[in-house]
Short mmCIF file of C-alpha atoms in Angstrom, two decimals:
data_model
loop_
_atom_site.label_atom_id
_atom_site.label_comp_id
_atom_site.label_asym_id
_atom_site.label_seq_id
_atom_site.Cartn_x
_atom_site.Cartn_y
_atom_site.Cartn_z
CA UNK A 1 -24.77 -73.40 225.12
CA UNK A 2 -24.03 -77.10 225.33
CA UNK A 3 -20.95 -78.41 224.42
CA UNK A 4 -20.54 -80.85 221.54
CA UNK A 5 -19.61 -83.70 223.93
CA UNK A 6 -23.17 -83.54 226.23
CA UNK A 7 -24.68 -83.00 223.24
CA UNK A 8 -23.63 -85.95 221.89
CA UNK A 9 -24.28 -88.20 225.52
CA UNK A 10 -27.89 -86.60 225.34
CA UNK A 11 -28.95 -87.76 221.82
CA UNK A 12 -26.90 -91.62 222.26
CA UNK A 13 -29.07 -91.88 225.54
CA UNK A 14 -32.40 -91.01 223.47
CA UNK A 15 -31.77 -93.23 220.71
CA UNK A 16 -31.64 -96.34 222.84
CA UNK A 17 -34.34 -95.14 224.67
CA UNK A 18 -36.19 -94.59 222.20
CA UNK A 19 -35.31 -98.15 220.47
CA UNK A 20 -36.16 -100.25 223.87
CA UNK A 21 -39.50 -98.68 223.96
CA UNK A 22 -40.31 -99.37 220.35
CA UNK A 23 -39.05 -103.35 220.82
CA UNK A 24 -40.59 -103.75 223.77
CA UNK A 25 -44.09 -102.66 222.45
CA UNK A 26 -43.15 -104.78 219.27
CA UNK A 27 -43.00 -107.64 221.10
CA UNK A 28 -46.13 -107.55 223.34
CA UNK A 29 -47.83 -106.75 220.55
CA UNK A 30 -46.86 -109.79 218.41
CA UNK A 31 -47.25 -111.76 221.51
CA UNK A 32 -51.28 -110.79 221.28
CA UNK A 33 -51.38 -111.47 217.82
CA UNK A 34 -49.75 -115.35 218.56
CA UNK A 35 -52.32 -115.76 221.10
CA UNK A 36 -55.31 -114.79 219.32
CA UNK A 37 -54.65 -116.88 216.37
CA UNK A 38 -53.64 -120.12 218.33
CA UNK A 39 -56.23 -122.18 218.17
CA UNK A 40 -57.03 -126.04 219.94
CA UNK A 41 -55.54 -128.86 218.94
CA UNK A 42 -59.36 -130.58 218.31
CA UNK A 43 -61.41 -128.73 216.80
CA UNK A 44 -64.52 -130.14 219.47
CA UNK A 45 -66.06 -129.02 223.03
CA UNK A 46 -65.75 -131.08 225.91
CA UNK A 47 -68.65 -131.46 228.70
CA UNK A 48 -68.02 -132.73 231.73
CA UNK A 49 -71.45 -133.26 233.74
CA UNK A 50 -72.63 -130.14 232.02
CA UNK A 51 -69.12 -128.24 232.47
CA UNK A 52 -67.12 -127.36 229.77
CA UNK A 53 -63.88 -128.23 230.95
CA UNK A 54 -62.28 -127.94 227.23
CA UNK A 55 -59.79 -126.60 226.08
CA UNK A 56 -59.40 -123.98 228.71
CA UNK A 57 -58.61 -126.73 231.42
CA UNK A 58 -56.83 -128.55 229.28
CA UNK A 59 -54.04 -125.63 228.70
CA UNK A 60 -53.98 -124.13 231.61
CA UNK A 61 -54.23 -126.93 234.23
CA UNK A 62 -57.78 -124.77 235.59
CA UNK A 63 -59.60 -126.92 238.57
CA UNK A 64 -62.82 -127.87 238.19
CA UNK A 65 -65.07 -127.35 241.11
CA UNK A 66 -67.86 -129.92 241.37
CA UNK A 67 -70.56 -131.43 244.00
CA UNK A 68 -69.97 -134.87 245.21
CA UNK A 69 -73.74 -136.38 245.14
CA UNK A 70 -75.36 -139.00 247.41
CA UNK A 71 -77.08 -141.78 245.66
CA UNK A 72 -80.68 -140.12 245.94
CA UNK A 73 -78.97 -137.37 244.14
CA UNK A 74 -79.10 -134.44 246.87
CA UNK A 75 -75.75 -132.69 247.79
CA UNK A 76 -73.58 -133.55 250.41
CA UNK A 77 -72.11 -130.67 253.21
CA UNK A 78 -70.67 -127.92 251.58
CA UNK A 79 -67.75 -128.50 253.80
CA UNK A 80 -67.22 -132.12 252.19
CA UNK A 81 -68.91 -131.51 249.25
CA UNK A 82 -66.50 -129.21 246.93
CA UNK A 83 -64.21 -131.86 245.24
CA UNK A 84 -61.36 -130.36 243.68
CA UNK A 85 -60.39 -132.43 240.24
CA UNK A 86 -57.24 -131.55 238.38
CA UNK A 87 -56.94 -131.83 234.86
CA UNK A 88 -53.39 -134.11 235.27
CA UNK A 89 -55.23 -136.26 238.21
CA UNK A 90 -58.73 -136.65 235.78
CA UNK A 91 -56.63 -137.95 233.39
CA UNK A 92 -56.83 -135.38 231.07
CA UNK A 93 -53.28 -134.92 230.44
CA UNK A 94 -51.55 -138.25 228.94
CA UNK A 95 -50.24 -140.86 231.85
CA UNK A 96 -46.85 -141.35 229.89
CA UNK A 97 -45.59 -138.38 231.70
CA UNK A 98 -46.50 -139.36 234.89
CA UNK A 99 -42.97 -139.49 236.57
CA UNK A 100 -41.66 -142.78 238.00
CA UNK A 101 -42.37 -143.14 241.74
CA UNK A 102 -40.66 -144.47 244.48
CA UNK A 103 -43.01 -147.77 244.32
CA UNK A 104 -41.79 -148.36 240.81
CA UNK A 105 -40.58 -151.77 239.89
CA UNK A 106 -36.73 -152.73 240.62
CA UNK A 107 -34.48 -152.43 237.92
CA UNK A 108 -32.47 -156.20 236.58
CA UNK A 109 -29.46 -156.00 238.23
CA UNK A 110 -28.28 -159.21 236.85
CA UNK A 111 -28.42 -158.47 233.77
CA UNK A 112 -25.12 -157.59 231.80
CA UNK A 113 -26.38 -155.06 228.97
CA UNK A 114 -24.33 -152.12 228.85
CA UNK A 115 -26.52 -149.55 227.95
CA UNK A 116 -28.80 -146.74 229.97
CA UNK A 117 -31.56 -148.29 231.83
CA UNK A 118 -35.14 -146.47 230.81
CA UNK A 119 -38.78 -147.09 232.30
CA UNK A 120 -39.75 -150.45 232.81
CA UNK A 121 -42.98 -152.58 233.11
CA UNK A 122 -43.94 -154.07 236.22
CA UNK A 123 -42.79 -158.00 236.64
CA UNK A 124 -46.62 -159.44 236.36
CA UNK A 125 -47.22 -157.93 233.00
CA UNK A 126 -45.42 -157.90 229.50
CA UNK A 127 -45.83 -156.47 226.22
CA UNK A 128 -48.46 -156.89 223.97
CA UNK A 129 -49.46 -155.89 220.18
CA UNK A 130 -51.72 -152.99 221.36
CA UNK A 131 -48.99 -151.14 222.71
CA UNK A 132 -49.58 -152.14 226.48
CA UNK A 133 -49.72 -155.37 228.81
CA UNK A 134 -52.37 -157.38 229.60
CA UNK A 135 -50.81 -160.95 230.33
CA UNK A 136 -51.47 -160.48 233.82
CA UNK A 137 -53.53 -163.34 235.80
CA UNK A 138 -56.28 -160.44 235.77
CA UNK A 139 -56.09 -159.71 231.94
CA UNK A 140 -59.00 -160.34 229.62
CA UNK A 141 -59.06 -163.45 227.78
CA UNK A 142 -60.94 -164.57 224.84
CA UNK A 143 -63.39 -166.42 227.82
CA UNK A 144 -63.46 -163.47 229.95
CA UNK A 145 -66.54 -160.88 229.80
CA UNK A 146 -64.92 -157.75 229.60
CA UNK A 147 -68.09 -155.44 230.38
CA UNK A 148 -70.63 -153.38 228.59
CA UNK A 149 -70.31 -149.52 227.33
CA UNK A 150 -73.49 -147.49 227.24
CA UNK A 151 -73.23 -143.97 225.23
CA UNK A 152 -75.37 -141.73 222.97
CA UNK A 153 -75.14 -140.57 219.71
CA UNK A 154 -76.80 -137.26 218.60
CA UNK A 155 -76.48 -134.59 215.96
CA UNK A 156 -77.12 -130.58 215.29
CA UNK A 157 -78.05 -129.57 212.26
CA UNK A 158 -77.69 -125.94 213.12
CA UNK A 159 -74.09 -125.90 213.79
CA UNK A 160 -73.26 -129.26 211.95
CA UNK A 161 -72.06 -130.82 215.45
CA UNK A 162 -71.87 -134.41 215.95
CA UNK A 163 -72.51 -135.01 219.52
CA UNK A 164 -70.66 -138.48 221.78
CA UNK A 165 -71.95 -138.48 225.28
CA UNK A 166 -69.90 -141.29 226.46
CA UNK A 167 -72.18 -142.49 229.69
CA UNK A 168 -71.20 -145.33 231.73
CA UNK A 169 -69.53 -148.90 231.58
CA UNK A 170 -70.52 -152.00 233.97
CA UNK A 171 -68.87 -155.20 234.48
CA UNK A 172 -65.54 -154.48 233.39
CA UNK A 173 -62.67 -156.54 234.81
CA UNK A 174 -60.34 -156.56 237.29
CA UNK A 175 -56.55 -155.03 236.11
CA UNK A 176 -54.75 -154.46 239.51
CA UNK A 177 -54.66 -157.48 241.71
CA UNK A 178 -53.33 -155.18 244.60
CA UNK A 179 -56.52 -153.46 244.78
CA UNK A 180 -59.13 -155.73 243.21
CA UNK A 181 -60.00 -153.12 240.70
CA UNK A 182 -59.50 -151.33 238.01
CA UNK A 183 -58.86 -147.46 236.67
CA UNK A 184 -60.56 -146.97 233.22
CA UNK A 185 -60.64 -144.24 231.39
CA UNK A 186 -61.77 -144.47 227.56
CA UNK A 187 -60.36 -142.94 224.19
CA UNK A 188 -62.51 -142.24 221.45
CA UNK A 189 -61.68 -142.05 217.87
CA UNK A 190 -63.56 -140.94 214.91
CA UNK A 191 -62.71 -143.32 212.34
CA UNK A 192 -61.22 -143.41 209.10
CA UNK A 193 -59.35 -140.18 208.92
CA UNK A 194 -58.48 -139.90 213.03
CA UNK A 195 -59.19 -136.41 213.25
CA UNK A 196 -60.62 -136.40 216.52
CA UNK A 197 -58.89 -138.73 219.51
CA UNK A 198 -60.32 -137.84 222.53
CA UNK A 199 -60.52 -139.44 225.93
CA UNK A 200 -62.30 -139.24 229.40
CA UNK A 201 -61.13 -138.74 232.47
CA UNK A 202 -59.71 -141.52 234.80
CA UNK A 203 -61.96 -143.13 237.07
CA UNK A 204 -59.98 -144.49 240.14
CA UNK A 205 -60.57 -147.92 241.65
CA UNK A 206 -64.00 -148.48 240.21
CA UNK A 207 -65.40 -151.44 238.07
CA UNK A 208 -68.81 -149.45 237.35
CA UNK A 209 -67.37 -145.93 236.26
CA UNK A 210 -70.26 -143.26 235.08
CA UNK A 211 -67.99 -140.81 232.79
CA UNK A 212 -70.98 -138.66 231.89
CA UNK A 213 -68.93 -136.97 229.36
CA UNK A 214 -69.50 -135.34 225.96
CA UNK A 215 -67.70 -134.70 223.14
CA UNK A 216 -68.91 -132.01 220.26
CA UNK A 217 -66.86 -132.70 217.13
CA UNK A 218 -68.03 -129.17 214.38
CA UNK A 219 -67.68 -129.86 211.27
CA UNK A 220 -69.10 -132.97 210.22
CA UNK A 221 -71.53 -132.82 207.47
CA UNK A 222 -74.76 -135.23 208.41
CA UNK A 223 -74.16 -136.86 204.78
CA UNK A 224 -71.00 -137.94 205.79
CA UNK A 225 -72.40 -140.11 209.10
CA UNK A 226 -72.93 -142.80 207.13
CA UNK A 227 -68.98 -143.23 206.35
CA UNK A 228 -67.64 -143.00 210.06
CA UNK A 229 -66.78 -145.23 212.56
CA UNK A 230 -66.96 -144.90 216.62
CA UNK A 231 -64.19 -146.45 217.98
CA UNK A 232 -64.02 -146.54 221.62
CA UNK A 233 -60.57 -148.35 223.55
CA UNK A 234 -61.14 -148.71 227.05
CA UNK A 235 -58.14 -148.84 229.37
CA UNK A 236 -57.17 -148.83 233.08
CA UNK A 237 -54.60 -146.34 234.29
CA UNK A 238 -50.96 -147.63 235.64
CA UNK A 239 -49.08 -144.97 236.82
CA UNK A 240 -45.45 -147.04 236.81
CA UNK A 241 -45.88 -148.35 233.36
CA UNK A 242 -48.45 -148.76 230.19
CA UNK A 243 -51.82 -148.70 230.68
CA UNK A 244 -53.79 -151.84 230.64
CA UNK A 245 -56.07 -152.10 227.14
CA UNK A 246 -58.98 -153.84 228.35
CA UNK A 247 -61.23 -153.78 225.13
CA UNK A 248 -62.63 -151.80 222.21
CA UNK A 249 -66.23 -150.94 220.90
CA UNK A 250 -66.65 -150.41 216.85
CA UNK A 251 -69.89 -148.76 215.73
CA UNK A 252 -70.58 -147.96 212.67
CA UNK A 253 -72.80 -144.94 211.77
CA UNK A 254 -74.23 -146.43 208.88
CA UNK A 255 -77.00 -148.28 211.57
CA UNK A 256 -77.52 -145.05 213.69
CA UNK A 257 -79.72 -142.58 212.75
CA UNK A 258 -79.59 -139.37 214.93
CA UNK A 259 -81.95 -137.00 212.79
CA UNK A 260 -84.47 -137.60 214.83
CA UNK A 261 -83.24 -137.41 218.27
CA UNK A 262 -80.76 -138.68 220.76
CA UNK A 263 -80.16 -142.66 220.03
CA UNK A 264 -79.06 -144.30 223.53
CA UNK A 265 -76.49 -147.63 222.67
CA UNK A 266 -75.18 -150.39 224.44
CA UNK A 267 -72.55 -152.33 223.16
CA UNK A 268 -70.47 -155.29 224.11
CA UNK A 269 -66.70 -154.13 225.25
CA UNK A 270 -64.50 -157.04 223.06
CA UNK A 271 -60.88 -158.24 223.28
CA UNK A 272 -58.74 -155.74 221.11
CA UNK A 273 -58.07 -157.43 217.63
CA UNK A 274 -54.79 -155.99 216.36
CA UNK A 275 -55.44 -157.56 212.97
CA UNK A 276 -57.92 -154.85 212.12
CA UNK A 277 -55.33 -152.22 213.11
CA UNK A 278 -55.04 -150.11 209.99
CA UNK A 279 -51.14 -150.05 208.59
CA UNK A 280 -49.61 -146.73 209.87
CA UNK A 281 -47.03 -147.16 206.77
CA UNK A 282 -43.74 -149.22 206.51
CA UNK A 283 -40.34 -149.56 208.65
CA UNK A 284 -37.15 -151.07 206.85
CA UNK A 285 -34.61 -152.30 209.54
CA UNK A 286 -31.36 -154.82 209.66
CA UNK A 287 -30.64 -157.03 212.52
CA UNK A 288 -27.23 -158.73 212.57
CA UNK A 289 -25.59 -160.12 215.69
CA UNK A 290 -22.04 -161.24 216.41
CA UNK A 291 -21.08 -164.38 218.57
CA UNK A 292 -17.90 -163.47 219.88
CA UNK A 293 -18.69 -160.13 220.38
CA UNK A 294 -22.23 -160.79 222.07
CA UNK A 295 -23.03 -157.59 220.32
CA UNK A 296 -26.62 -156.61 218.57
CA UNK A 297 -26.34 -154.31 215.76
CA UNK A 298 -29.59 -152.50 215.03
CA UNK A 299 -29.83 -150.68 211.78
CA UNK A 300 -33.15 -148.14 211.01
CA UNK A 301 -32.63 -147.91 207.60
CA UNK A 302 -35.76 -145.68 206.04
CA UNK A 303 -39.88 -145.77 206.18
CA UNK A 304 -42.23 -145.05 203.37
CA UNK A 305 -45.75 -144.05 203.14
CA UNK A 306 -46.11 -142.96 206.48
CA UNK A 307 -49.52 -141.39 207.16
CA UNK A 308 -50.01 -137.67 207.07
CA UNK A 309 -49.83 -136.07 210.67
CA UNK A 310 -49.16 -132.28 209.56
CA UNK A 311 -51.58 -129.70 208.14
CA UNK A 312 -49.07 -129.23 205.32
CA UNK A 313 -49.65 -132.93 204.54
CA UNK A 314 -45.98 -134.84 205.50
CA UNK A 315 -44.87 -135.37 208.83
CA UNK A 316 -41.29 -134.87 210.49
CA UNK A 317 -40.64 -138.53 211.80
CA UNK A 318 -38.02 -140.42 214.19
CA UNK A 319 -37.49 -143.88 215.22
CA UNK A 320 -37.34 -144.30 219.25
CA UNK A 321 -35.57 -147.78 219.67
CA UNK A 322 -36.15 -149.57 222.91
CA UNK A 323 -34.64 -152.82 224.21
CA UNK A 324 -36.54 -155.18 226.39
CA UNK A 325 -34.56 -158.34 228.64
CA UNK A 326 -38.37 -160.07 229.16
CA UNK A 327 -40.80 -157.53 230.86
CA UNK A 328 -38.02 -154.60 231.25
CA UNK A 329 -37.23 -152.11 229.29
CA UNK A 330 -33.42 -151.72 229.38
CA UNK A 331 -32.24 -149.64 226.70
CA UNK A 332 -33.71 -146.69 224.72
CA UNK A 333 -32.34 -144.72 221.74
CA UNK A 334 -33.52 -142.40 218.71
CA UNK A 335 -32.43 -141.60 215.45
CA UNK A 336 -32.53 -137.89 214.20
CA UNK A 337 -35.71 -136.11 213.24
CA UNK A 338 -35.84 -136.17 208.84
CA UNK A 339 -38.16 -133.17 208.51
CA UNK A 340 -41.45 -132.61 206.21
CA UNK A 341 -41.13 -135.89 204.58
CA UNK A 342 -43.70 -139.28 203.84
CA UNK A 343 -40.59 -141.18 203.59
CA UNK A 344 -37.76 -140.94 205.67
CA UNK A 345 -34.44 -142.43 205.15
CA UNK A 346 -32.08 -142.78 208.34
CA UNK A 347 -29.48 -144.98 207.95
CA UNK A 348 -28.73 -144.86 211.48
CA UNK A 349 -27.02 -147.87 213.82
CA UNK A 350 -27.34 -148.69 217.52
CA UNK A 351 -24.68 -151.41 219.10
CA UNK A 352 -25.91 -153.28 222.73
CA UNK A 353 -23.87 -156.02 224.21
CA UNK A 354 -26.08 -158.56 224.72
CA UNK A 355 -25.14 -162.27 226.23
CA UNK A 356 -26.15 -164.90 223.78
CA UNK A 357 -28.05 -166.99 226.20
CA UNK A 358 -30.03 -164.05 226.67
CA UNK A 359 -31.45 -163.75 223.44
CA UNK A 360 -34.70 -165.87 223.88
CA UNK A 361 -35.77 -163.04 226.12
CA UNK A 362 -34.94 -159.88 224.06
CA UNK A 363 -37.20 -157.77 222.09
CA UNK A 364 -36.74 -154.56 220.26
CA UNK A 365 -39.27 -152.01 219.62
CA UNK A 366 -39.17 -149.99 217.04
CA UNK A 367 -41.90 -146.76 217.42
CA UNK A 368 -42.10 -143.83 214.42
CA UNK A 369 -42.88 -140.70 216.10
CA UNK A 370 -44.12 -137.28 214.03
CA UNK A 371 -42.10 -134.31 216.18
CA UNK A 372 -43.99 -131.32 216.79
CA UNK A 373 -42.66 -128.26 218.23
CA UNK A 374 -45.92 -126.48 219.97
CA UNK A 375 -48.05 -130.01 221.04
CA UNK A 376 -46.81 -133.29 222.11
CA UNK A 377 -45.46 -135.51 219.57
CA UNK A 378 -47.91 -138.09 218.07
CA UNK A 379 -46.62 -142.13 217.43
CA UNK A 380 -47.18 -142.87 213.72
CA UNK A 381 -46.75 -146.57 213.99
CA UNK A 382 -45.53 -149.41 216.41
CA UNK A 383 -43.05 -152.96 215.25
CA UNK A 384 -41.78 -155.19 217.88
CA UNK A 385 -39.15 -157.75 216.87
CA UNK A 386 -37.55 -160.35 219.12
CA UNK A 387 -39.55 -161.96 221.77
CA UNK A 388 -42.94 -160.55 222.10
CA UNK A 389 -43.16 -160.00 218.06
CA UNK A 390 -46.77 -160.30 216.68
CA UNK A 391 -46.24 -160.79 213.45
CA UNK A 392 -45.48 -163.98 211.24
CA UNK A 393 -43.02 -161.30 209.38
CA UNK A 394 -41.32 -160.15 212.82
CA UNK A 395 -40.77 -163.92 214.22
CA UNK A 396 -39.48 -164.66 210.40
CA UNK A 397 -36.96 -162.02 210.97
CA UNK A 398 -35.79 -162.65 214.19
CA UNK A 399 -35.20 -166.04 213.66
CA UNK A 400 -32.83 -165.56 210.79
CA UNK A 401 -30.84 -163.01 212.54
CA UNK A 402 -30.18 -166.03 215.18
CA UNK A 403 -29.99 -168.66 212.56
CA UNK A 404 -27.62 -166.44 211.00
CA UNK A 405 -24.75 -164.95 212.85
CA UNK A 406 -22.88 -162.17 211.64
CA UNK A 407 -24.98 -161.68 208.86
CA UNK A 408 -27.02 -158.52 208.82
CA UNK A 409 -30.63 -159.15 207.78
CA UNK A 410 -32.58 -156.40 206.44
CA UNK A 411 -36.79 -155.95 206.07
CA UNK A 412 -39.65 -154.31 205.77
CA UNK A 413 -42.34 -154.54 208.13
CA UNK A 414 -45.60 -152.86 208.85
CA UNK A 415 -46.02 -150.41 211.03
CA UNK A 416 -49.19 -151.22 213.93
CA UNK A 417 -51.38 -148.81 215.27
CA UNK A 418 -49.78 -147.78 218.68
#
């Protein structure tokens, strides 16, 4: 016989035996299920050199192991020859997280903002529409040849696979004076809808990079060719601050014709013209500054027909606000994320004490970002009012917010591609 009270001790330590067991297999099991329906964030294959490198590399930061080639093409030593690429090094993984080093530009010491200093741009370069600087003495100018870009365009009918093989680029020019060279790298976009962005690795210190890599987008019908645009942005690596945009290639598909075989191009790498940037939707904002008070008052008051960036159709936006004294960035702050919406409405202020003789030298930046949970959050759109604005709309504004003290001034602007 066992008394009531063991009895009692025997069956309690059962039961939550009994209950671990059946969570714990509950949640392995809805673990598997998670990871067999997660699926890539492109819906493509990427080759590298005849290695698919995509997307397990990609997600779990996998090494590729290739053979470093002589130029009559025969391996070197095995000893030498193994060259270990990782997927953060090759560029693979976006360069705005690369950390600051201890090489990165000084901050302005002399300048008396009081507000948290953020990430800055080195002192030769400054802002520019595309999201990146390229007023250095090295930048490309409307007289400058900025290179060539050779790549192929092909197609399977079996699987309905458009097929990129982005090759090589020659001539392109020179983006860090330090070293006399130049990083590139390439994105790739499939024009109108954006679907697929894409981008090769980074090429280090090299004004002749051969990529050698291809892209397999599924899905595309071969009627639909005739509508899409290749666009191609080539850029040069900074680790300390934006990337340089050298130039962009547009081809249209509706003078390629892949059914019969692999067509080999060469086109012309051209200055970037932000004027064909599509609108990424609208930003309404209010400027007003005060005199005595040397203080800027920055209002994000709402957006409207933002682009869809979610599989539901909407997006879940924020505004990222950063201050810039001339190159610098000096200041950043966001607003709070308005979720599944086209058209947000924040009503949200920032204050900074800024000096008016300062002023000349200030811009703010005003960047929509769609927040995602699982991937990294995507920028919708780009405005830039103050110094470095790009816009006849942007300089109008800025103007009457210093023709116009302690008035607030409130417009809408378009929103740039970033």
């Amino acid at each position: 016989d066992v008394s009531p009270v063991v009895a009692g001790l025997i069956g309690a330590t059962v039961l939550v035996v009994s209950v671990s067991v059946t969570v714990f297999v509950w949640t392995c099991c809805h673990q598997q299920a998670e990871k067999k329906h997660k699926t890539p964030p492109y819906k493509f294959i990427h080759m590298l050199k005849g290695i698919s490198i995509y997307p397990e590399t990609l997600s779990n930061k996998k090494k590729i192991n290739r053979i470093r080639r002589d130029k009559n093409g025969t391996p070197k030593e095995p000893g030498r020859g193994n060259l270990l690429v990782d997927a953060a090094e090759s560029g693979l993984i976006g360069s705005d997280k690369t950390p600051d080093g201890p090489n990165a530009a000084p901050h302005v010491d002399q300048l008396p903002i009081k507000v948290d200093y953020g990430d800055e741009l080195s002192p030769d370069q400054s802002l520019t529409p595309g999201g990146s600087k390229t007023s250095s003495p090295s930048s490309p100018g409307d007289d400058v040849m900025l290179g060539e870009l050779t790549f192929s365009v092909d197609y399977n009918f079996p699987k309905k696979a458009l097929v990129v093989t982005i090759q090589e680029a020659h001539g392109l020019p020179v983006m860090d004076e330090h070293t006399q060279s130049s990083d590139p790298y390439i994105k790739m976009t499939i024009l109108p809808d954006k679907r697929h962005r894409v981008k090769t690795r980074v090429l280090r210190k090299t004004l002749e990079p051969v990529f050698d890599e291809t892209f397999t987008f599924y899905g595309i019908p071969y009627s639909q060719l005739q509508d899409l645009v290749l666009h191609f942005l080539v850029l040069s690596f900074d680790r300390f601050s934006r990337d340089d945009v050298i130039g962009e290639v547009m081809v249209p598909l509706a003078g390629v014709d892949p059914s019969t075989g692999k067509v080999q191009l060469t086109r012309e790498i051209l200055k970037r013209n932000i004027q064909k940037c599509i609108s990424r939707g609208e930003l309404q904002v209010s400027l007003s500054y005060q005199p005595v008070a040397q203080r800027m008052t920055v209002v994000v008051l709402k957006a409207r027909h933002l682009p869809k960036m979610d599989i539901t159709g909407l997006s879940d936006p924020y505004v990222k606000v950063n201050v810039y004294y001339g190159r610098k960035r000096i200041a950043k702050k966001k607003t709070h994320v308005k979720k599944c919406t086209l058209n947000p409405v924040f009503n949200e202020s920032f204050i900074y004490d800024i000096p008016v003789d300062l002023l000349p030298d200030i811009s703010i930046e005003f960047l929509v970002i769609d927040f995602d949970r699982t991937t990294k959050n995507e920028v919708v759109g780009r405005l830039i009012l103050g110094a470095h604005s790009i816009t006849a709309g942007g300089v109008e504004h800025w103007r009457e917010v210093c023709d116009n003290p302690r008035k607030p001034v409130a417009k809408w602007h378009s929103l740039s591609e970033y």
